[in-house]
Amino acid sequence: MSLSLAPVTFEHHRPAFGIAETKPRISYRFEGTAVDWEQSEVDIEITQNGIPKVYNVKTPDSVLISWPGPELKSKESATVRARAHGLDGQPSSDWSQPSTVETGLLATDDWQGAFPIAADRTTETNGTKRPVLFRKEFSVNSTTTKARLYITALGLYVAEINGKRVGDHVLAPGWQSYSYRHVYDTYDITDLLQKGDNTIGATIGEGWYAGRIGFNKQIPRNLWGATLGLLCVLSITDDSGKETTIKSDLSWSASTAAIVSSEIYDGEVYDSAAELKGWSTSNFNDSDWLAVKQLPMPVGSLVPSDGAPIKSVEQLKPVSILKSKSGKTVIDFGQNLVGWLKVTVSGPAGTNITFQHAEVLNDGEIDTVPLRSAKQRDTLILSGNATQTWEPSFTYHGFRYVQVDGWPSATPLDGTSVVAQVVHSDMERTGYFESSHELLNRFHENVVWSLRGNFLGVPTDCPQRDERLGWTGDAHAFMPTANYLYDASGFWRGWLKDAWSEQKRGDYMVPPVYIPSDDVNDDRRERARMPVSVWGDVVVGHPYQLYQNFADKQMLEEQYDAAQAWIDKGIPRNDVGLWDRSTFQFADWLDPKAPADDAGAATTNKHLVSDAYLIEMTRLLSSLSEVLGKDDLATQYADQREELIREFHKAWTEAYPVIANVTQTALALGIAFDIWAPSTAARTSAADTLREVIKNNTYLVGTGFAGTQQLGNALTSINATSDFYKMLQQTEVPSWLYAITMNGTTTWERWDSMLPDGSINTGSMTSFNHYSFGSVADWIHKKIGGIAPGSPGWKTIVVAPEPGGDITSASAHILSPYGAVNSSWTVRADGFHLSVTVPPNSKAEVTLPGSGETATIGSGTKTFFVEGYTIPQ
Ligand code: BGC
């Protein structure tokens, strides 16, 4: 019986370097096979300034334990390890491997003397901005023991020291609501410095800050500013403990070089002939460089990131090089992905190579129509000097195919000369699922790929067309799935801070429909600030779901006001408290029956959907109030919900045999949100009707964004899980597996983004990488895989697989905050076999299918058997 602890982690950081919290909460996962193990106390050793001190904390908690030591100061680091003790007679663990935590620039004068600098040149206000290089030489006279670079940009930055790239973040500092929150990053640059002459350089591109970002006909530029700027502090501590700082100020110089343009939507143009060799080293003559000028400090607070940085996390090689119908050369990566190419090539000077990225082929050619105005095209012009390796710096693309024009004959085009870099926020992968059903497994893979393609700094709707915005409705639908697959806690924490900052601007208390929005262009602000259900409801749904997954009350406190403000003030009500009927709604967006050119024309009334969500959001707010000990408010919202249910029935059910719209969405929402609970007869009739509607639709999907995420839950709650299996296993359009039969490798925006004849949906929004309909994976994890958090943060686990359809075995695995949770089952001739692994310090409530028998188990691996069990059909 072994027990060990993984290295401790801090708050929701990955890694905890340059963080804002001075008393970061500590968590650790358990490893090993200890049976029924529970923690009684823990020793936490904190080493500050070389002096270790052990704190004994009597607590059963192993997640988010309060920092027991003295508060960390600005730029201070500590090493922390833990050793956990069990209840009487249970073993203790050894010390965990040490983890380091370090704070960022937290003192008020830390940035003093530093200010954003811009090149002393005219800014291209109405067009693409040529990236700007900044450099500064400095000398280091003694041995460096510790050096840090704190850096951000008005735009995006890449930093170099003595010719070497600093760190491995890309598209840094990511995208925030810069008017409120402007992230800076911290790097350990100790090893990059040398005694004597040193040089720091940084290239700044326009990014989201100053680039072309938005949607619809006119996409504005310069949402947060028109001038590219660099802001940094470099801190060097020598062996005598003396600290010297180098700051962005007027002593720097600036220039432009090989990157002619690099834009989020449109791609990069790189002219190798304009490269400035050695510009970030000290042997470089910068006498013809420009002076720099001072810009005002960023408007938003300078803060470290809550979430993981964006990185290149994987490389894919081409699976084939095709010739298109018209004879063009097209690389197929076999996987729709997000990122860019990295190429190694040589050829004559002036060779102009273009890389046109696309998600699909249509009639034998790459199809760029779904990109709308986004070019997604990179151009590399060779200098002819030598073999060079290039990848773009300030753009990203959604693609599986790349049409290459102008590739020089001197270099073979293959997996050694071209690879795809897969790029996303570098969160920890936590959740997995597998089954005996191959198409379902591929679907699950696609869900993961669409998450990876759209968790890039913010949760985007799509990664390829001229949009890529943090649409709230999409995030709301997908959140439970996302939190199982990855630890997205820090990612959401930052995004929800921006949501709240934007929501409380003015006094409407309406969150924009995509975040970050902007507060610059009034016209656009109006559009982004529409109060709409499901989308706006994210400020209630997210805090609730985050709390279920990570049990962080402090984070919930941060988010509670937004939830309450939306319910109390943001939602325009009619005289009985339901949604104001004059409001615009997206509601059951992309109902499969909506025409290609009218995605909102759903078969379920928009205000019916809105009212159902309002009832559910009011319940969630009541529950959150209770968690935070706000008992009066909990009661108040619970009562409000009862009243809303009564009004819902008056509006939507009483005058009809069942409900105003006899659709999958209307019925599923009513059932899943318990709106029929007061009357068993009415609920039964709704349940029967839902089953009939689904059957009459030959088990094809009839839901859009609002209904899809709740359909499985509704069917399971009325003991109709087998119906949902029939839907899940459908391969005709519209169904989840249809895209797999069409060789889709990501989840699509529309049920029929590609039509059965292989042509592309003609609607103006046709993405092949949208995560919303992948929201069904939450149900797959819970009911096929069989695991879900039972109490917040996975302290208890609900294990309740419900086999169905043709699936004879499945397994689900998650690295919960406590450690590895596993459920694997198989149905054989003799019955149902289940194996469950529970990590130390947590428990599982296991419900066996068929028998309904339940058991509560502690840590360890246990097996179960239901004799004679057969899969219900
Ligand atoms: C996006 C969505 C988004 C929607 C708003 C679309 O263009 O891609 O997924 O939620 O607009 O209805």
Coordinates of N, CA, C and O and ligand atoms in Angstrom, one line a residue, residues 215 372 461-462 465 467-469 471-474 513 535 584 586 589-590 599 705 749 765 767 770 772, ligand 1:
F215 N -16.3 41.2 -36.1 CA -17.1 40.4 -37.1 C -18.0 41.3 -37.8 O -18.2 42.5 -37.5
R372 N -14.2 33.8 -45.1 CA -14.7 35.1 -45.3 C -13.6 36.1 -45.6 O -12.8 35.8 -46.5
D461 N -14.9 31.1 -30.8 CA -15.9 30.3 -31.5 C -15.3 29.5 -32.6 O -15.7 28.4 -32.8
C462 N -14.3 30.1 -33.3 CA -13.7 29.4 -34.4 C -12.3 29.9 -34.6 O -12.0 31.0 -34.2
R465 N -12.0 31.9 -39.6 CA -12.6 33.0 -40.4 C -12.3 34.4 -39.6 O -11.7 34.4 -38.6
E467 N -13.3 36.2 -37.4 CA -14.1 36.2 -36.2 C -13.3 35.9 -35.0 O -12.7 36.7 -34.4
R468 N -13.2 34.6 -34.7 CA -12.3 34.1 -33.7 C -12.5 34.8 -32.3 O -11.5 35.3 -31.7
L469 N -13.7 35.0 -32.0 CA -14.1 35.8 -30.8 C -14.5 35.0 -29.6 O -14.9 33.9 -29.8
W471 N -17.0 34.2 -28.0 CA -18.5 34.2 -27.9 C -18.9 33.4 -26.6 O -18.5 32.3 -26.4
T472 N -19.7 34.1 -25.8 CA -20.1 33.6 -24.5 C -21.0 32.4 -24.6 O -20.9 31.5 -23.7
G473 N -21.9 32.3 -25.5 CA -22.9 31.2 -25.6 C -22.1 29.9 -25.9 O -22.5 28.8 -25.3
D474 N -21.2 30.0 -26.8 CA -20.4 28.8 -27.1 C -19.7 28.2 -25.9 O -19.7 27.0 -25.6
V513 N -21.7 39.9 -25.7 CA -21.9 38.6 -26.2 C -20.6 37.9 -26.6 O -20.6 36.7 -26.8
W535 N -26.2 33.1 -23.9 CA -24.9 33.8 -24.0 C -24.6 34.6 -22.7 O -23.6 34.3 -22.1
F584 N -33.9 40.9 -28.6 CA -33.3 40.0 -29.6 C -32.7 38.8 -28.9 O -32.2 38.9 -27.8
F586 N -30.5 34.9 -29.6 CA -29.9 33.9 -30.5 C -30.6 32.5 -30.2 O -30.8 31.7 -31.0
W589 N -29.8 28.6 -31.4 CA -28.9 28.9 -32.6 C -28.5 27.7 -33.3 O -28.1 26.7 -32.7
L590 N -28.7 27.7 -34.6 CA -28.3 26.6 -35.5 C -29.1 25.3 -35.2 O -28.5 24.2 -35.3
A599 N -29.4 31.4 -39.4 CA -29.0 30.4 -38.3 C -29.9 30.5 -37.1 O -30.0 29.6 -36.3
F705 N -27.7 25.2 -30.3 CA -26.8 25.5 -29.2 C -27.5 25.3 -27.9 O -26.8 24.8 -26.9
E749 N -19.2 23.6 -36.9 CA -20.2 24.6 -36.4 C -21.6 24.2 -36.7 O -22.5 24.3 -35.8
M765 N -21.6 31.5 -42.4 CA -20.9 31.0 -41.2 C -20.7 29.5 -41.3 O -21.7 28.8 -41.1
S767 N -18.0 27.0 -40.2 CA -16.7 26.7 -39.6 C -16.6 25.1 -39.5 O -17.6 24.5 -39.3
H770 N -15.5 24.2 -34.5 CA -16.4 24.9 -33.5 C -16.7 23.9 -32.4 O -17.1 22.8 -32.7
S772 N -19.1 23.9 -29.9 CA -20.3 23.9 -29.2 C -21.1 22.6 -29.2 O -21.5 22.1 -28.2
Ligands
BGC1 C1 -20.3 32.4 -33.9 C2 -21.1 31.7 -32.9 C3 -21.7 32.7 -32.0 C4 -22.7 33.3 -32.8 C5 -23.7 34.2 -32.2 C6 -21.3 33.2 -34.7 O1 -20.8 33.9 -35.8 O2 -19.5 31.6 -34.6 O3 -20.7 30.5 -32.5 O4 -22.2 32.2 -30.8 O5 -22.1 34.0 -33.9 O6 -24.8 33.8 -32.5

